[in-house]
Short mmCIF file of C-alpha atoms in Angstrom, two decimals:
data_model
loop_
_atom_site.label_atom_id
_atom_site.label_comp_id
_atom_site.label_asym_id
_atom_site.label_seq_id
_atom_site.Cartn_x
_atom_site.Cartn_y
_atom_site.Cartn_z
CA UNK A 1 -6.19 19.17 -14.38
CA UNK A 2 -2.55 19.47 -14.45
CA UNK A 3 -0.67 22.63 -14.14
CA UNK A 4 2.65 24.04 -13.92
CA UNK A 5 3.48 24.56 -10.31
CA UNK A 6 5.52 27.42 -9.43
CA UNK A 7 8.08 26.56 -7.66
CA UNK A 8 9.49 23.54 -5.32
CA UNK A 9 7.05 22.75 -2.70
CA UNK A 10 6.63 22.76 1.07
CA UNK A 11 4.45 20.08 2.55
CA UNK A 12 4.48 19.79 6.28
CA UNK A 13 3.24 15.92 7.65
CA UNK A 14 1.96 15.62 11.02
CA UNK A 15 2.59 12.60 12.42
CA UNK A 16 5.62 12.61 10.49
CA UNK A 17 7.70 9.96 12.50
CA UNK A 18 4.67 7.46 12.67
CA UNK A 19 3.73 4.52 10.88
CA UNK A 20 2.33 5.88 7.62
CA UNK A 21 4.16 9.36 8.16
CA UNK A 22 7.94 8.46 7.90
CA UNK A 23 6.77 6.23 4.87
CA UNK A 24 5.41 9.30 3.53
CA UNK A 25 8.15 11.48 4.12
CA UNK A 26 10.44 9.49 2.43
CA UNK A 27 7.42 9.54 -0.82
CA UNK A 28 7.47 13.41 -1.10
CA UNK A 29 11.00 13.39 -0.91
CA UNK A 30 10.91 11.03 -4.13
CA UNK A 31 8.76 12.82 -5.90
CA UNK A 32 10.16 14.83 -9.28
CA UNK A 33 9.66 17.60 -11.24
CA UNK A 34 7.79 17.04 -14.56
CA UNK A 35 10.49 17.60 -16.94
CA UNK A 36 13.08 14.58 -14.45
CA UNK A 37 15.59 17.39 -13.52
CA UNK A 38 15.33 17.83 -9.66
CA UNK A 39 12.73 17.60 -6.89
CA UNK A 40 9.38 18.01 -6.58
CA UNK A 41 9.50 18.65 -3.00
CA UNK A 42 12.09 21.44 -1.89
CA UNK A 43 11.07 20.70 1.95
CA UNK A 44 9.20 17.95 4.17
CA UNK A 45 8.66 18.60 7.73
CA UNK A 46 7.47 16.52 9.90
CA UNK A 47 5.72 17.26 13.03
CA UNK A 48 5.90 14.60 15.43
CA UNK A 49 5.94 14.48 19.65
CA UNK A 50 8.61 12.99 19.64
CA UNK A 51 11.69 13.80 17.48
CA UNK A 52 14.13 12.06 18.98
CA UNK A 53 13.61 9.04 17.28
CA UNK A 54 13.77 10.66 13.68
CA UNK A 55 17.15 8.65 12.65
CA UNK A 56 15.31 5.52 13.74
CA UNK A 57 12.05 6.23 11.99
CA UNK A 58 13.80 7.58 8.67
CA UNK A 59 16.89 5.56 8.72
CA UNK A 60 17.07 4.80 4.70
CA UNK A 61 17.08 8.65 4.13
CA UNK A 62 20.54 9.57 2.52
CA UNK A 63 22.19 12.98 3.67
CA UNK A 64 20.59 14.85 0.16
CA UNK A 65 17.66 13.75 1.47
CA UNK A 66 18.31 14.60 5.12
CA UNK A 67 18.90 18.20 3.81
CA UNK A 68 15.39 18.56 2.42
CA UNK A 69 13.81 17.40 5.90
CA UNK A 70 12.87 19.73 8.52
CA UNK A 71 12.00 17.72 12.12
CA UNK A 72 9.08 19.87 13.97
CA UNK A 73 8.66 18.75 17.85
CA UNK A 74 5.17 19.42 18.95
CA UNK A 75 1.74 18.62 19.96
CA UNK A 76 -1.32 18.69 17.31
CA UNK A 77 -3.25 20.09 20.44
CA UNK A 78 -0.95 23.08 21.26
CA UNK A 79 -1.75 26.40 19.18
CA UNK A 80 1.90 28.09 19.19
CA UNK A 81 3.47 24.25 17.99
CA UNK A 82 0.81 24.25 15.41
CA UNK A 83 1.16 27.85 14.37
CA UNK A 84 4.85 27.25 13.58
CA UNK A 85 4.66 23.86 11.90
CA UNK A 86 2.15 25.65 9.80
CA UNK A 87 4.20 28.83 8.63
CA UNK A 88 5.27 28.92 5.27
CA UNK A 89 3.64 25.17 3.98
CA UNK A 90 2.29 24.87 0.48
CA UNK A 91 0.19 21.92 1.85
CA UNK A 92 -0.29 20.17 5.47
CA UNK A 93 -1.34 16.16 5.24
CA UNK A 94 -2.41 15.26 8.62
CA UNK A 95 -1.56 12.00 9.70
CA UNK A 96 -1.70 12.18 13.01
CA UNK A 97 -4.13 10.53 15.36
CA UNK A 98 -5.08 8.60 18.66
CA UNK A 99 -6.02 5.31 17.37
CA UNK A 100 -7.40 3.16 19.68
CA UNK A 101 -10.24 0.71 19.04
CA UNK A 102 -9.52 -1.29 23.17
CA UNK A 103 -11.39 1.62 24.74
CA UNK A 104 -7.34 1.90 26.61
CA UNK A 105 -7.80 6.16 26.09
CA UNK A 106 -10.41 7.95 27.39
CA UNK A 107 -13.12 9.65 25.08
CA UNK A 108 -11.71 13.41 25.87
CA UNK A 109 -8.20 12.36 25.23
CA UNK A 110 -8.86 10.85 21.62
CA UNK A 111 -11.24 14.02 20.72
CA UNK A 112 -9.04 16.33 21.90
CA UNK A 113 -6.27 14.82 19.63
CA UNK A 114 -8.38 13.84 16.92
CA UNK A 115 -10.96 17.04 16.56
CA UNK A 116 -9.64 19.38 18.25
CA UNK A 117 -5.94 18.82 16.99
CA UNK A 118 -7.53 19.02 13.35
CA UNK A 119 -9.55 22.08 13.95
CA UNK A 120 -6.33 23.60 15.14
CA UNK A 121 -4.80 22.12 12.26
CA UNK A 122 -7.08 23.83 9.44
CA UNK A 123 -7.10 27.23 10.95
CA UNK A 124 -3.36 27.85 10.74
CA UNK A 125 -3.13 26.13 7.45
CA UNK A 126 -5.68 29.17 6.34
CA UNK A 127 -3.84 31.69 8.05
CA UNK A 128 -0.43 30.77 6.95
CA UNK A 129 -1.75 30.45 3.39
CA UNK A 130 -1.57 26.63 2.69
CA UNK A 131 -3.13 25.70 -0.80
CA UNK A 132 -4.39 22.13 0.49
CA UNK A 133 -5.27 20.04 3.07
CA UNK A 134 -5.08 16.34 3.23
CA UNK A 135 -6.67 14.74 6.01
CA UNK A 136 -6.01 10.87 6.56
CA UNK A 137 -9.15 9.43 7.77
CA UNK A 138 -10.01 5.69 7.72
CA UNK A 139 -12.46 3.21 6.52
CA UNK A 140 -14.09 2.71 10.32
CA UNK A 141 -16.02 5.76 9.53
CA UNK A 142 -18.35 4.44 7.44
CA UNK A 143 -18.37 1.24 9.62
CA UNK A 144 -19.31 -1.79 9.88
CA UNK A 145 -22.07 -0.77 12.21
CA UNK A 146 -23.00 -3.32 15.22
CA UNK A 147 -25.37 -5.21 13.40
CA UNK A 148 -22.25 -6.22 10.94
CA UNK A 149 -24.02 -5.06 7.79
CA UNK A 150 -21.38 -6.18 5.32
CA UNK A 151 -20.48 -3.89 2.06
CA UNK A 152 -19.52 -5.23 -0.95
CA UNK A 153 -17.25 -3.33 -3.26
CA UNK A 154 -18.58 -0.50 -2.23
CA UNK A 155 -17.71 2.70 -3.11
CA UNK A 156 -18.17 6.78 -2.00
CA UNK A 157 -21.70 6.68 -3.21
CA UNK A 158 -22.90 3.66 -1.56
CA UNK A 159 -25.10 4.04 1.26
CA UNK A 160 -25.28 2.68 4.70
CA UNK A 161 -26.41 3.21 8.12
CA UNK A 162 -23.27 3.72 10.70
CA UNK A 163 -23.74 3.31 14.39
CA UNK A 164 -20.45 4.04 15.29
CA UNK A 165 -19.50 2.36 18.58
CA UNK A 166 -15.88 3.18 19.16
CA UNK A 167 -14.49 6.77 20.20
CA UNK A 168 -12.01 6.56 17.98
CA UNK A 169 -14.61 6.57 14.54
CA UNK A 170 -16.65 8.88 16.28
CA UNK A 171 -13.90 11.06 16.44
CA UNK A 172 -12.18 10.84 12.70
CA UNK A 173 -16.42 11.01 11.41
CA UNK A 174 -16.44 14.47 13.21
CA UNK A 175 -12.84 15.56 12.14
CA UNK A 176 -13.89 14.77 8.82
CA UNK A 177 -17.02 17.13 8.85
CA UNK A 178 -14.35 19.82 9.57
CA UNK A 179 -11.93 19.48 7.01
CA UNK A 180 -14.61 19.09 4.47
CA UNK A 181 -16.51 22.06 5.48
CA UNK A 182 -13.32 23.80 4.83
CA UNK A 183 -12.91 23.45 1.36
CA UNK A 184 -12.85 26.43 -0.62
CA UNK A 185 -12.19 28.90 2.37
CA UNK A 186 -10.41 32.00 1.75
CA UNK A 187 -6.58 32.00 2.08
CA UNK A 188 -4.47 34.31 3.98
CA UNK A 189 -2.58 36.34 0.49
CA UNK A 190 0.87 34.91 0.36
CA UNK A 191 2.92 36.68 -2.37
CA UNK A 192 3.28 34.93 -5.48
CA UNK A 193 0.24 32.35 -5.47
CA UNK A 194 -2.72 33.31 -7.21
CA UNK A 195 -4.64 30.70 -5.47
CA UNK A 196 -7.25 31.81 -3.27
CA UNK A 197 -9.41 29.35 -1.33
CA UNK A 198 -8.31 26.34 0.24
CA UNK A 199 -8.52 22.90 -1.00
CA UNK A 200 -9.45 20.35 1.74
CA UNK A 201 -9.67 16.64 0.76
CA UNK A 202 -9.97 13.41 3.12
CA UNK A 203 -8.70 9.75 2.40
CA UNK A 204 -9.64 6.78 3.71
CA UNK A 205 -7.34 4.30 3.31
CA UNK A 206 -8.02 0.19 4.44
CA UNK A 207 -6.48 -1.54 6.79
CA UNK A 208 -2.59 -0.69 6.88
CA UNK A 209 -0.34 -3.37 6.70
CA UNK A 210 3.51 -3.15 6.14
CA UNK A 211 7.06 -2.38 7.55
CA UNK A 212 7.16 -1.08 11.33
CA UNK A 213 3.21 -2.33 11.29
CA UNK A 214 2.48 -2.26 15.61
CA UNK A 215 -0.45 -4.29 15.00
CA UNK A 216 1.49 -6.83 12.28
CA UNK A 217 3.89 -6.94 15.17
CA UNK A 218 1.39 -8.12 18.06
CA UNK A 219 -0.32 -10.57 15.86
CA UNK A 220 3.19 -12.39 15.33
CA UNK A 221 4.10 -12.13 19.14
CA UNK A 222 0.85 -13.86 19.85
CA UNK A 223 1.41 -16.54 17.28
CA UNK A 224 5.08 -17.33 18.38
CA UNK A 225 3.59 -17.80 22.19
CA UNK A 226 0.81 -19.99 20.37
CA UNK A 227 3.76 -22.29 19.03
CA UNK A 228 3.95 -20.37 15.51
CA UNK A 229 -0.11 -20.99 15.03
CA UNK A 230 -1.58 -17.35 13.91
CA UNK A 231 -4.76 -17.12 16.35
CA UNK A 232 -8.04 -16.64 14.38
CA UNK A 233 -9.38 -13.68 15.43
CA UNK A 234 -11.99 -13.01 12.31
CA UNK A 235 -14.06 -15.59 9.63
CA UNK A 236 -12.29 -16.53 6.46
CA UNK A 237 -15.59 -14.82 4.77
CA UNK A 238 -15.11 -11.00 6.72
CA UNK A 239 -13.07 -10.31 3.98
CA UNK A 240 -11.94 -6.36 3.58
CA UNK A 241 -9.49 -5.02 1.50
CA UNK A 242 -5.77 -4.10 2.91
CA UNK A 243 -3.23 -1.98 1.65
CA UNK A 244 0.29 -1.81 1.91
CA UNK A 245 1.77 1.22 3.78
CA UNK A 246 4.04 2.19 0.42
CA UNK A 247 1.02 2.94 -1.62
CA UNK A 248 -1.03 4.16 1.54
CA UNK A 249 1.90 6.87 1.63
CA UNK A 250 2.13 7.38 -2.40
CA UNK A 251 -1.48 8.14 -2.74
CA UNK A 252 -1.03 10.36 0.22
CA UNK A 253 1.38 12.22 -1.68
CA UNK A 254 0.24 11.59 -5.43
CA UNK A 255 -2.64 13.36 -3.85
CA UNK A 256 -1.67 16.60 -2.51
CA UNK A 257 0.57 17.21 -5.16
CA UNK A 258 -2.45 17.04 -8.06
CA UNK A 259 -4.40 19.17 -6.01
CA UNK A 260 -1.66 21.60 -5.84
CA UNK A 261 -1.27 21.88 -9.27
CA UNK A 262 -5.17 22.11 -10.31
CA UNK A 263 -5.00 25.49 -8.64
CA UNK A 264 -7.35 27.49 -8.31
CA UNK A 265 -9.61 24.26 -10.10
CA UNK A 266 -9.25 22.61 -6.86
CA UNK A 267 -11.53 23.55 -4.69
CA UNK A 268 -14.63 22.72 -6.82
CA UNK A 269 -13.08 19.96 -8.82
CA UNK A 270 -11.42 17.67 -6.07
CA UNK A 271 -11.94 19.39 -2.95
CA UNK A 272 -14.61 19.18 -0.36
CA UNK A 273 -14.65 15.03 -1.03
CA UNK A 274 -13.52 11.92 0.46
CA UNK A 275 -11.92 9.18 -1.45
CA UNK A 276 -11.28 5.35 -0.52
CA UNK A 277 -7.47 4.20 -0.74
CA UNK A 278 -6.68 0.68 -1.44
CA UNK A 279 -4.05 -1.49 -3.67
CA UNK A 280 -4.33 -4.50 -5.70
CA UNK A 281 -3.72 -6.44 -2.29
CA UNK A 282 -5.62 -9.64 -2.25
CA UNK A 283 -8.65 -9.29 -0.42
CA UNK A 284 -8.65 -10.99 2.43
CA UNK A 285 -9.66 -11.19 5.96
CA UNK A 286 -7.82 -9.57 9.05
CA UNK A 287 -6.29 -12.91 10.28
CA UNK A 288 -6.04 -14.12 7.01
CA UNK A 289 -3.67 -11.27 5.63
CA UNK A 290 -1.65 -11.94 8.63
CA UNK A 291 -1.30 -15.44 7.68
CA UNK A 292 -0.18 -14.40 3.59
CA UNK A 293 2.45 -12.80 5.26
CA UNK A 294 4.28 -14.99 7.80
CA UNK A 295 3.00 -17.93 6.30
CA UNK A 296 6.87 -18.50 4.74
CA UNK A 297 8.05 -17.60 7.75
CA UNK A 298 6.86 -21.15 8.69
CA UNK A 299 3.55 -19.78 10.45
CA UNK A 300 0.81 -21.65 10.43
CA UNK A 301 -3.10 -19.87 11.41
CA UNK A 302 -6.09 -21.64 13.36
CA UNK A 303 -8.60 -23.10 11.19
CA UNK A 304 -11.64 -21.55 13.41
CA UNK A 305 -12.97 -18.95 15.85
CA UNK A 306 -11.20 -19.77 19.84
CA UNK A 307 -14.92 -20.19 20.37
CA UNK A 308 -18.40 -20.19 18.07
CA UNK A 309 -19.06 -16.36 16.97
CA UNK A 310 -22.12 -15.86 19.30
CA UNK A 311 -20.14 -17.53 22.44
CA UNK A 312 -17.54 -14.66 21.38
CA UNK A 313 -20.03 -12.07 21.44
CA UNK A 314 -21.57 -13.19 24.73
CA UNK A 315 -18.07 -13.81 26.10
CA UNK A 316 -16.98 -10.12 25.02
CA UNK A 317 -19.82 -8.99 26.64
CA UNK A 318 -19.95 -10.21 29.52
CA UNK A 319 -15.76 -8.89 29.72
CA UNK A 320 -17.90 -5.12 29.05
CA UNK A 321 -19.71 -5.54 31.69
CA UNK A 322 -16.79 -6.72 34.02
CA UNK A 323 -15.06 -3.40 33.00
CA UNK A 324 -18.07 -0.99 33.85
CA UNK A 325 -18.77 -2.74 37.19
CA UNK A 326 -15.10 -2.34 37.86
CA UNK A 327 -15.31 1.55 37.36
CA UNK A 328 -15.63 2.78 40.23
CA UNK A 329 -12.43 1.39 41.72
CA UNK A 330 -10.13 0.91 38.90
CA UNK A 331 -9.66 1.08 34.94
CA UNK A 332 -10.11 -2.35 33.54
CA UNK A 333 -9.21 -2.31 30.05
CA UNK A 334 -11.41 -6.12 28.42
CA UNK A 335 -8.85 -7.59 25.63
CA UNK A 336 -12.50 -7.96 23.27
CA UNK A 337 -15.13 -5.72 22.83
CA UNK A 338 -18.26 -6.33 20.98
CA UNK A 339 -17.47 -3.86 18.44
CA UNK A 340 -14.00 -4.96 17.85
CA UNK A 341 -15.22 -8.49 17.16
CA UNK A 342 -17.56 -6.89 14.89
CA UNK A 343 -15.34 -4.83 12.71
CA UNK A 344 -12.99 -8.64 12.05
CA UNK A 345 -16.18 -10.34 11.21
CA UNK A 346 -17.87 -8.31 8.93
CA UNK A 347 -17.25 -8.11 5.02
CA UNK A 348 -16.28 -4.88 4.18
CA UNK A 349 -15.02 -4.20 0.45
CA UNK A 350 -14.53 -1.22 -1.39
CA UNK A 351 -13.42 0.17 -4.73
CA UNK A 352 -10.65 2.39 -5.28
CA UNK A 353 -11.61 4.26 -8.94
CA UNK A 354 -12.84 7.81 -7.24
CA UNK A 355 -9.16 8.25 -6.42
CA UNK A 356 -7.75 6.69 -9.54
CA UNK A 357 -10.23 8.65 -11.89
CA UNK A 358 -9.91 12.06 -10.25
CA UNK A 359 -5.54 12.23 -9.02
CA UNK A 360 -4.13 9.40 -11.68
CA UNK A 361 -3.49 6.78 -8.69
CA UNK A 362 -2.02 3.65 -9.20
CA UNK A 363 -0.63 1.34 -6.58
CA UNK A 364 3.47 1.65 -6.72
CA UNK A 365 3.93 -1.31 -5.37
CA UNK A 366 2.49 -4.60 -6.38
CA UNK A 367 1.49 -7.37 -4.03
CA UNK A 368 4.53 -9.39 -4.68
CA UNK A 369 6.83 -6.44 -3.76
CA UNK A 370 4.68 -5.56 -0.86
CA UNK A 371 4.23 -9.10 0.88
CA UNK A 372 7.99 -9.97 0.35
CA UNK A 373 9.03 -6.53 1.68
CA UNK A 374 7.19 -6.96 4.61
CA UNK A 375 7.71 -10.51 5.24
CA UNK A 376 11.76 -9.58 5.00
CA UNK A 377 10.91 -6.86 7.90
CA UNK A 378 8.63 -9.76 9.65
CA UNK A 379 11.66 -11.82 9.74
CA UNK A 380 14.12 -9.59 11.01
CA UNK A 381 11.42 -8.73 14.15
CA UNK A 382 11.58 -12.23 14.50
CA UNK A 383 15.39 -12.80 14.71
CA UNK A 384 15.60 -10.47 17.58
CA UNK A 385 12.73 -11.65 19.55
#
């Protein structure tokens, strides 16, 4: 599958100040050529709405590296920002999304972002001539559904039956359609590529865990107001499979580059598919990862459920209901859903070995490295609360 590629490369990374898109700037930016003399990666830029926090987000780049990053303020919605972010990529990874599994966003605001955004997205990346598209996706497309059918070790050929409850799945589901259904469209020429069509790809990576984690964050808040106890918010037995934000990113880019340099081979051989992402994390459950790492931060986590599961589901909702009576006169955003409490109940498990057997993907970080460098970042958050 490998090829020579023909010269340094361009990628452009929406997103590119977030959570899993700064870690995946700094990735590309490591990446080298095949013989060890230089970079991979002539040029990163990353598309964010907010640049202004770009020393912040990427404040471990070094001035080389600084040199080889081109910040792109704009909206994934707007046509003229996504025009120029476009212009002159190799490849476009899109990153960027409205998560939100509280119900806080409204349904248009999330599609707009997440479908619309993407459609956007693919249409310049065709007219400016960009060999391949990555679209991050995530695991909540395929489920659980409400009846919390578990999956175990699943992997892209397994079948199920999705009901998808929350916007936000919905939303990546339909995105994902797109980018799929653009696989091996014809390119704009661009002079000195003989590659033709386009090669569109989607990952879904696990839960994300790591460094500058919002949700990692809020779970520790909570426990340090619950006197250092971790709140159980999901059965030892819902185990899923996390993965660490450093390999999230590296497959990310592992990815894009491998399709870049099958070629023209792309498009039939990898594109036009979606792929699982995990690591050699131990599988776990939601509050159970949590607990692996703050638990030498002298954290301690609930042995059981606040209440019996089926109180929980009844209590969530009946909070549902509270929030649609409520309407009418104002937006009342419950702290449960039903779905929510689904999705950290269920047992959802999948295997990684499309990805590994088709791009070469190995995680680059092992557990060890991954829980200590996180629990180090854990700590600091803590000093400062």
């Amino acid at each position: 599958m490998v090829s020579k590629l023909p010269q340094p490369l361009s990628v452009l990374v929406t997103g590119g100040l977030g959570f899993l898109g700064a870690r995946l700037v700094r990735e590309l930016l490591l990446l080298r050529a095949p013989d060890g003399n230089g970079h991979l990666v002539r040029l990163v830029r990353a598309m964010d709405l907010d640049v202004h926090c770009a020393r912040k987000a990427l404040s471990d780049l070094n001035e080389d590296e600084w040199c080889r990053v081109d910040l792109c303020q704009g909206d994934v919605r707007d046509p003229t920002s996504v025009h120029e972010a476009c212009r002159g990529m190799d490849a476009v990874i899109h990153c960027a999304a409205l998560i939100d599994v509280w119900g806080q966003e409204s349904d248009e605001k999330i599609y707009s972002v997440n479908v619309e955004g993407t459609r956007l997205l693919l249409k310049y990346s065709i007219l400016e001539g960009a060999r391949v598209f990555v679209f991050t996706s995530s695991v909540e497309v395929t489920g659980p559904n409400s009846r919390g059918d578990p999956i175990y070790d699943g992997d892209e050929e397994t079948q199920y039956e999705p009901d998808l409850k929350f916007p936000y799945s919905r939303s990546k589901a339909e995105a994902e359609k797109l980018v799929l259904a653009a696989n091996g469209c014809p390119l704009s020429p661009r002079p000195g590529f003989q590659q033709h069509e386009l090669t569109a790809l989607v990952l879904r990576p696990m839960y994300i865990y790591g460094e500058d984690s919002r949700f990692l964050l809020y779970h520790m808040k909570k426990a340090v107001a619950n006197k250092n106890v971790i709140i159980r918010s999901s059965l030892p037995t819902a185990i899923v499979n996390p993965i660490y934000v450093g390999n999230a990113a590296y497959a990310h880019a592992l990815v894009t580059v491998r399709a870049l340099q099958a070629g023209q081979r792309a498009p039939a051989e990898v594109g036009g598919k979606f792929y699982y992402v995990s690591d050699d994390t131990p599988p776990s459950s939601y509050t159970d990862i949590n607990y692996l790492l703050l638990a030498s931060l002298g954290f301690g986590v609930a042995s059981h459920l606040p209440l019996p599961y089926a109180l929980l589901y009844l209590y969530a909702a009946w909070l549902e209901l509270c929030a649609l009576l409520l309407r009418p006169f104002f937006r009342y955003v419950p702290p449960l859903n039903r779905q929510l409490l689904v999705m950290l109940n269920t047992h959802f498990t999948f295997r990684y070995k499309r990805v590994q057997d088709a791009f070469g993907y190995k995680p680059r970080f092992s557990w060890e490295e991954s829980r200590t460098r996180t629990t180090a970042w854990l700590d600091k958050q803590l000093m400062s609360m």
